[in-house]
Structure formats: structure tokens, C-alpha cells
Amino acid sequence: MDEELRWIEDEDKEESGEEEHEVGFDLFSSDKKDPTDEFKIDIGGVTLNLHGIQAKYPHLLQSTGMTLWEGSQKLCSYICQNPETVRNKNIVELGAGLGLCGIVAHKHGANRVILTDGDSDTLKNMRSNIALNVESQVLESDLVVCKQLLWGTNVEAFCTKWASEDGGFDICMGGDIAYAQESLQVLFETALGLLSSKVGSRFFLSFVFRGGVTTQSIEECAKGHNLLWNRIGETEKEALYIFQRSQ
């Protein structure tokens, strides 16, 4: 197998307790800080304790998944207000960061949740947060799992390994992950590559404007992929999109 086609995360090394390989490049600041700040979150009748980094400008962190994003909280609020959208569903989260949305989906009745991120430091911290907030028997049964996934890389193989037997996930979701215009196309390609082709499958995308991607560019990209959507939030600065394939 060509080197560039190999998994970034080596399964044998993971099982032996070793960390994932680093992605190997930095898109943002070179500043580093350990995730020692605490976030106590009360949402939907659930109290969660997460570790991360307090950051005023989260998109400038080297590991952007190490802090709490506004769009993630908005996605969680939607799940809490509409728990039937995740109940008994198989879910994959892109750019899961601290693990907040995936944990909330689990707490509101999801059948199985696979939380993903591309950054190895973020995954290490995410697993720690999952262990703090999810029952041990759930983790032992692989009903809440953290895995490394680089957008656009080995998506079909990832889906085959971790999605349900009938192919694809019921829901793909991401909170505040659309902030770089150059990654918008591969974000949609990855989400659709993971999503089941069954009627009723959905891609939830919570968006907050950060100077790059706009609601217009999101909607143009969605049209290019023949998606239909409902949009919750009428401002240009933020929105929650619920995408589905046109039939």
C-alpha cells in the first residue's frame, strides 16, 4: 500500500496504548498549551465536565479542537430540544474537538456515536473527556468511540469499518467546523461519503461566521452536491443547517 494511503492512526499501536501519528503540519498558530482549563456545561438536563483550553479566538489555536466552540453549543441545544433527531440513530461527528456534541447525542438516546478528529492531541484529550462523562460499560461496548479521520482520506474504508452493516451513518454532524473556505468542498465530500443513502439520513452543520466561509458559500457548495436543506437562523453570521440528499 502506498505510504500516503495508509491510515494515519495505526490500529495496532492504538491497542497497545500508543498515540496516533501526528498529522505533520500546522495550519494555525505555533503556540501550544496543555488542556488544563475546565468547562462545566449544563445543557438539556445534563451536566458535563470537559477539559480543554479557554480561547477567545479558537480558530487561531494550533489544535483547534482543544477549546469550546460557539457553534458546537448551538448544535447541542438543537439536539436537546429535538432529541428524536438522534434517538436510536448511528451518528458520526466530524471535528468533534472536546467531544461535547457526541456526548450530548449519546445522552439523548443515540444508538452509537463515532467521534472523529484529525489532530492526535485533540483525540487524546477527547478520549479523556469521554471517559469523564460516559459510562464505562458504554465505552467497553464501543457505543461511543473516538477515532482519527482526516477529511477526504480513506473515508470509504472508515465508513465500511465503523458504520452500520447496511451502509453509512444515519447522521453526520459538525459544530463550528466550516470556517476555512479551502476546506469546505472536502468537508461536504467527507460528510456525504459517510452518510447513508437511506431516506431520512441527515448532515447537521452548525455555522458561525469567522471571516472566511459565509452562509452563501455553504449553500452554493450544498447545491453543487445536490442537497436540500432546512436552515435554522436567519442571520448571515450564524445558522444551523440540516442537509439531506435530493431524491
mmCIF file of C-alpha atoms in Angstrom:
data_model
loop_
_atom_site.group_PDB
_atom_site.id
_atom_site.type_symbol
_atom_site.label_atom_id
_atom_site.label_comp_id
_atom_site.label_asym_id
_atom_site.label_seq_id
_atom_site.Cartn_x
_atom_site.Cartn_y
_atom_site.Cartn_z
ATOM 1 C CA MET A 1 0.000 0.000 0.000
ATOM 2 C CA ASP A 2 1.335 3.446 -0.883
ATOM 3 C CA GLU A 3 2.528 5.448 2.088
ATOM 4 C CA GLU A 4 0.038 8.267 1.507
ATOM 5 C CA LEU A 5 -2.864 5.784 1.504
ATOM 6 C CA ARG A 6 -2.050 4.250 4.872
ATOM 7 C CA TRP A 7 -4.113 5.010 7.938
ATOM 8 C CA ILE A 8 -2.777 7.912 9.970
ATOM 9 C CA GLU A 9 -3.930 6.089 13.065
ATOM 10 C CA ASP A 10 -2.282 2.680 13.380
ATOM 11 C CA GLU A 11 -4.763 0.231 14.934
ATOM 12 C CA ASP A 12 -2.079 -1.999 16.448
ATOM 13 C CA LYS A 13 -0.362 0.937 18.097
ATOM 14 C CA GLU A 14 -3.656 2.266 19.410
ATOM 15 C CA GLU A 15 -4.474 -1.051 21.031
ATOM 16 C CA SER A 16 -1.070 -1.100 22.698
ATOM 17 C CA GLY A 17 -1.703 2.333 24.198
ATOM 18 C CA GLU A 18 0.472 4.383 21.850
ATOM 19 C CA GLU A 19 -0.774 7.673 20.449
ATOM 20 C CA GLU A 20 -1.767 8.373 16.857
ATOM 21 C CA HIS A 21 0.771 9.729 14.431
ATOM 22 C CA GLU A 22 0.775 13.481 14.199
ATOM 23 C CA VAL A 23 -0.709 14.896 11.022
ATOM 24 C CA GLY A 24 2.599 16.600 10.298
ATOM 25 C CA PHE A 25 1.646 20.188 9.508
ATOM 26 C CA ASP A 26 0.335 23.259 11.308
ATOM 27 C CA LEU A 27 -2.281 25.466 9.682
ATOM 28 C CA PHE A 28 -2.519 27.909 12.550
ATOM 29 C CA SER A 29 -0.527 29.313 15.443
ATOM 30 C CA SER A 30 2.567 27.504 16.709
ATOM 31 C CA ASP A 31 1.648 28.325 20.315
ATOM 32 C CA LYS A 32 0.931 25.298 22.471
ATOM 33 C CA LYS A 33 -0.835 24.935 25.792
ATOM 34 C CA ASP A 34 -1.960 21.916 27.762
ATOM 35 C CA PRO A 35 -5.747 21.397 28.010
ATOM 36 C CA THR A 36 -5.945 22.138 31.732
ATOM 37 C CA ASP A 37 -8.891 24.573 31.700
ATOM 38 C CA GLU A 38 -12.219 23.181 32.868
ATOM 39 C CA PHE A 39 -15.598 23.670 31.210
ATOM 40 C CA LYS A 40 -18.710 22.806 33.235
ATOM 41 C CA ILE A 41 -21.681 22.667 30.903
ATOM 42 C CA ASP A 42 -25.318 22.301 31.904
ATOM 43 C CA ILE A 43 -27.412 21.528 28.857
ATOM 44 C CA GLY A 44 -30.619 19.594 28.275
ATOM 45 C CA GLY A 45 -30.763 18.418 31.868
ATOM 46 C CA VAL A 46 -27.246 17.001 31.649
ATOM 47 C CA THR A 47 -24.133 18.321 33.397
ATOM 48 C CA LEU A 48 -20.853 17.663 31.609
ATOM 49 C CA ASN A 49 -17.289 18.338 32.715
ATOM 50 C CA LEU A 50 -14.770 18.853 29.933
ATOM 51 C CA HIS A 51 -11.092 19.727 29.860
ATOM 52 C CA GLY A 52 -9.661 21.990 27.194
ATOM 53 C CA ILE A 53 -8.201 25.446 26.575
ATOM 54 C CA GLN A 54 -10.034 28.726 27.117
ATOM 55 C CA ALA A 55 -9.591 30.718 23.902
ATOM 56 C CA LYS A 56 -11.127 33.943 22.652
ATOM 57 C CA TYR A 57 -10.162 33.109 19.056
ATOM 58 C CA PRO A 58 -10.444 29.296 18.776
ATOM 59 C CA HIS A 59 -9.639 29.181 15.054
ATOM 60 C CA LEU A 60 -6.140 30.539 15.813
ATOM 61 C CA LEU A 61 -5.146 27.679 18.119
ATOM 62 C CA GLN A 62 -2.709 25.141 16.753
ATOM 63 C CA SER A 63 -5.078 22.362 17.809
ATOM 64 C CA THR A 64 -8.443 23.958 17.126
ATOM 65 C CA GLY A 65 -10.255 21.067 18.789
ATOM 66 C CA MET A 66 -8.830 21.925 22.198
ATOM 67 C CA THR A 67 -11.427 24.568 23.033
ATOM 68 C CA LEU A 68 -15.182 25.037 23.192
ATOM 69 C CA TRP A 69 -16.732 26.464 20.034
ATOM 70 C CA GLU A 70 -19.902 28.527 19.973
ATOM 71 C CA GLY A 71 -21.370 26.559 17.076
ATOM 72 C CA SER A 72 -20.949 23.293 18.979
ATOM 73 C CA GLN A 73 -23.066 24.621 21.805
ATOM 74 C CA LYS A 74 -25.749 25.676 19.327
ATOM 75 C CA LEU A 75 -25.806 22.215 17.788
ATOM 76 C CA CYS A 76 -26.120 20.691 21.247
ATOM 77 C CA SER A 77 -29.038 22.989 22.048
ATOM 78 C CA TYR A 78 -30.811 21.790 18.920
ATOM 79 C CA ILE A 79 -30.251 18.132 19.867
ATOM 80 C CA CYS A 80 -31.551 18.745 23.380
ATOM 81 C CA GLN A 81 -34.660 20.489 22.055
ATOM 82 C CA ASN A 82 -35.224 17.799 19.393
ATOM 83 C CA PRO A 83 -33.956 14.522 20.897
ATOM 84 C CA GLU A 84 -35.959 12.461 18.401
ATOM 85 C CA THR A 85 -33.473 13.545 15.719
ATOM 86 C CA VAL A 86 -30.715 11.441 17.319
ATOM 87 C CA ARG A 87 -32.670 8.780 19.203
ATOM 88 C CA ASN A 88 -31.705 5.247 18.086
ATOM 89 C CA LYS A 89 -29.502 6.695 15.335
ATOM 90 C CA ASN A 90 -25.963 5.758 14.328
ATOM 91 C CA ILE A 91 -24.007 9.012 14.302
ATOM 92 C CA VAL A 92 -20.596 10.194 13.177
ATOM 93 C CA GLU A 93 -19.243 13.585 14.229
ATOM 94 C CA LEU A 94 -16.596 15.451 12.244
ATOM 95 C CA GLY A 95 -14.158 17.726 14.049
ATOM 96 C CA ALA A 96 -15.515 16.571 17.397
ATOM 97 C CA GLY A 97 -12.979 18.565 19.431
ATOM 98 C CA LEU A 98 -13.716 18.316 23.139
ATOM 99 C CA GLY A 99 -16.414 15.716 22.451
ATOM 100 C CA LEU A 100 -19.360 17.852 23.560
ATOM 101 C CA CYS A 101 -21.816 17.208 20.711
ATOM 102 C CA GLY A 102 -21.130 13.496 20.554
ATOM 103 C CA ILE A 103 -21.605 13.109 24.295
ATOM 104 C CA VAL A 104 -24.865 15.077 24.177
ATOM 105 C CA ALA A 105 -26.123 12.905 21.304
ATOM 106 C CA HIS A 106 -25.315 9.798 23.340
ATOM 107 C CA LYS A 107 -27.059 11.178 26.417
ATOM 108 C CA HIS A 108 -30.165 11.844 24.316
ATOM 109 C CA GLY A 109 -30.552 8.318 23.046
ATOM 110 C CA ALA A 110 -28.248 7.806 20.046
ATOM 111 C CA ASN A 111 -27.627 4.144 19.304
ATOM 112 C CA ARG A 112 -23.932 4.613 18.577
ATOM 113 C CA VAL A 113 -21.673 7.647 18.244
ATOM 114 C CA ILE A 114 -18.317 7.752 16.478
ATOM 115 C CA LEU A 115 -16.479 10.993 17.286
ATOM 116 C CA THR A 116 -13.678 11.917 14.914
ATOM 117 C CA ASP A 117 -10.920 14.477 14.602
ATOM 118 C CA GLY A 118 -7.773 14.730 12.546
ATOM 119 C CA ASP A 119 -5.499 16.011 15.304
ATOM 120 C CA SER A 120 -3.813 13.471 17.584
ATOM 121 C CA ASP A 121 -3.526 15.835 20.567
ATOM 122 C CA THR A 122 -7.221 16.639 20.272
ATOM 123 C CA LEU A 123 -8.091 12.934 20.152
ATOM 124 C CA LYS A 124 -6.085 12.223 23.277
ATOM 125 C CA ASN A 125 -7.912 14.971 25.161
ATOM 126 C CA MET A 126 -11.271 13.941 23.663
ATOM 127 C CA ARG A 127 -10.863 10.382 24.920
ATOM 128 C CA SER A 128 -10.153 11.743 28.372
ATOM 129 C CA ASN A 129 -13.343 13.825 28.247
ATOM 130 C CA ILE A 130 -15.358 10.846 27.050
ATOM 131 C CA ALA A 131 -14.063 8.762 29.946
ATOM 132 C CA LEU A 132 -15.138 11.510 32.368
ATOM 133 C CA ASN A 133 -18.688 11.736 31.051
ATOM 134 C CA VAL A 134 -19.704 8.391 29.566
ATOM 135 C CA GLU A 135 -20.439 5.189 31.453
ATOM 136 C CA SER A 136 -17.662 2.602 31.361
ATOM 137 C CA GLN A 137 -19.956 -0.166 30.089
ATOM 138 C CA VAL A 138 -20.891 2.037 27.123
ATOM 139 C CA LEU A 139 -17.222 2.535 26.269
ATOM 140 C CA GLU A 140 -16.493 -1.152 26.650
ATOM 141 C CA SER A 141 -19.304 -1.926 24.201
ATOM 142 C CA ASP A 142 -17.892 0.527 21.613
ATOM 143 C CA LEU A 143 -21.131 2.528 21.617
ATOM 144 C CA VAL A 144 -19.163 5.776 21.985
ATOM 145 C CA VAL A 145 -15.842 5.702 20.145
ATOM 146 C CA CYS A 146 -13.177 8.288 19.278
ATOM 147 C CA LYS A 147 -11.307 7.757 16.004
ATOM 148 C CA GLN A 148 -8.932 9.706 13.830
ATOM 149 C CA LEU A 149 -10.285 10.792 10.454
ATOM 150 C CA LEU A 150 -8.735 13.221 8.006
ATOM 151 C CA TRP A 151 -11.317 14.754 5.708
ATOM 152 C CA GLY A 152 -11.102 13.296 2.244
ATOM 153 C CA THR A 153 -8.756 10.475 3.282
ATOM 154 C CA ASN A 154 -9.834 6.808 3.446
ATOM 155 C CA VAL A 155 -13.434 7.872 4.005
ATOM 156 C CA GLU A 156 -14.952 4.823 2.292
ATOM 157 C CA ALA A 157 -12.800 2.424 4.310
ATOM 158 C CA PHE A 158 -13.630 4.291 7.522
ATOM 159 C CA CYS A 159 -17.324 4.097 6.735
ATOM 160 C CA THR A 160 -17.129 0.380 5.965
ATOM 161 C CA LYS A 161 -15.411 -0.291 9.266
ATOM 162 C CA TRP A 162 -17.423 1.908 11.625
ATOM 163 C CA ALA A 163 -20.867 2.493 10.113
ATOM 164 C CA SER A 164 -23.839 0.158 10.466
ATOM 165 C CA GLU A 165 -23.959 -3.037 8.439
ATOM 166 C CA ASP A 166 -26.489 -1.644 5.957
ATOM 167 C CA GLY A 167 -24.002 1.050 4.941
ATOM 168 C CA GLY A 168 -23.394 4.592 6.117
ATOM 169 C CA PHE A 169 -24.402 6.619 9.144
ATOM 170 C CA ASP A 170 -27.896 7.930 9.836
ATOM 171 C CA ILE A 171 -26.494 11.299 10.875
ATOM 172 C CA CYS A 172 -23.228 13.077 10.183
ATOM 173 C CA MET A 173 -22.788 16.232 12.232
ATOM 174 C CA GLY A 174 -20.329 19.013 12.875
ATOM 175 C CA GLY A 175 -20.378 22.016 15.159
ATOM 176 C CA ASP A 176 -18.477 25.121 14.006
ATOM 177 C CA ILE A 177 -16.222 23.245 11.591
ATOM 178 C CA ALA A 178 -16.864 25.364 8.468
ATOM 179 C CA TYR A 179 -14.525 28.329 8.872
ATOM 180 C CA ALA A 180 -11.898 27.783 6.148
ATOM 181 C CA GLN A 181 -13.037 28.255 2.558
ATOM 182 C CA GLU A 182 -10.336 25.951 1.200
ATOM 183 C CA SER A 183 -11.663 23.003 3.222
ATOM 184 C CA LEU A 184 -15.385 23.489 2.554
ATOM 185 C CA GLN A 185 -15.552 21.238 -0.503
ATOM 186 C CA VAL A 186 -13.733 18.342 1.155
ATOM 187 C CA LEU A 187 -15.926 18.763 4.246
ATOM 188 C CA PHE A 188 -19.064 18.143 2.194
ATOM 189 C CA GLU A 189 -17.445 15.307 0.254
ATOM 190 C CA THR A 190 -16.440 13.619 3.510
ATOM 191 C CA ALA A 191 -19.849 14.080 5.125
ATOM 192 C CA LEU A 192 -21.644 12.627 2.118
ATOM 193 C CA GLY A 193 -19.145 9.781 1.907
ATOM 194 C CA LEU A 194 -20.043 8.816 5.467
ATOM 195 C CA LEU A 195 -23.781 9.383 5.242
ATOM 196 C CA SER A 196 -26.178 6.550 4.499
ATOM 197 C CA SER A 197 -28.045 6.701 1.196
ATOM 198 C CA LYS A 198 -31.266 5.782 3.003
ATOM 199 C CA VAL A 199 -34.145 8.241 3.073
ATOM 200 C CA GLY A 200 -34.007 10.191 6.309
ATOM 201 C CA SER A 201 -30.231 10.416 6.657
ATOM 202 C CA ARG A 202 -29.093 13.925 7.553
ATOM 203 C CA PHE A 203 -25.996 16.122 7.756
ATOM 204 C CA PHE A 204 -26.193 18.640 10.628
ATOM 205 C CA LEU A 205 -23.852 21.610 10.258
ATOM 206 C CA SER A 206 -23.755 24.396 12.834
ATOM 207 C CA PHE A 207 -22.135 27.518 11.394
ATOM 208 C CA VAL A 208 -20.739 30.704 12.952
ATOM 209 C CA PHE A 209 -19.143 33.311 10.706
ATOM 210 C CA ARG A 210 -15.409 33.783 11.394
ATOM 211 C CA GLY A 211 -14.285 35.838 8.418
ATOM 212 C CA GLY A 212 -13.803 33.130 5.792
ATOM 213 C CA VAL A 213 -16.754 30.905 4.951
ATOM 214 C CA THR A 214 -20.159 32.551 4.549
ATOM 215 C CA THR A 215 -23.705 31.200 4.518
ATOM 216 C CA GLN A 216 -23.726 31.903 0.788
ATOM 217 C CA SER A 217 -20.639 29.778 0.147
ATOM 218 C CA ILE A 218 -22.078 26.958 2.274
ATOM 219 C CA GLU A 219 -25.312 26.988 0.313
ATOM 220 C CA GLU A 220 -23.503 27.120 -3.028
ATOM 221 C CA CYS A 221 -21.438 24.099 -2.002
ATOM 222 C CA ALA A 222 -24.581 22.257 -0.897
ATOM 223 C CA LYS A 223 -26.250 22.979 -4.250
ATOM 224 C CA GLY A 224 -23.194 21.603 -6.009
ATOM 225 C CA HIS A 225 -23.756 18.333 -4.156
ATOM 226 C CA ASN A 226 -27.491 18.246 -4.943
ATOM 227 C CA LEU A 227 -28.500 18.726 -1.333
ATOM 228 C CA LEU A 228 -31.693 20.104 0.090
ATOM 229 C CA TRP A 229 -31.688 21.854 3.449
ATOM 230 C CA ASN A 230 -33.577 23.457 6.266
ATOM 231 C CA ARG A 231 -31.884 26.464 7.797
ATOM 232 C CA ILE A 232 -32.462 27.439 11.407
ATOM 233 C CA GLY A 233 -31.340 31.005 11.986
ATOM 234 C CA GLU A 234 -31.854 33.814 9.531
ATOM 235 C CA THR A 235 -28.714 35.928 10.043
ATOM 236 C CA GLU A 236 -25.595 35.917 7.902
ATOM 237 C CA LYS A 237 -23.447 35.389 10.987
ATOM 238 C CA GLU A 238 -24.766 32.048 12.172
ATOM 239 C CA ALA A 239 -27.065 29.225 11.154
ATOM 240 C CA LEU A 240 -27.829 25.580 11.781
ATOM 241 C CA TYR A 241 -28.211 23.628 8.552
ATOM 242 C CA ILE A 242 -29.924 20.266 8.224
ATOM 243 C CA PHE A 243 -28.951 18.819 4.841
ATOM 244 C CA GLN A 244 -30.359 15.823 3.037
ATOM 245 C CA ARG A 245 -29.905 14.322 -0.406
ATOM 246 C CA SER A 246 -32.447 15.275 -3.033
ATOM 247 C CA GLN A 247 -34.467 12.198 -4.002
#
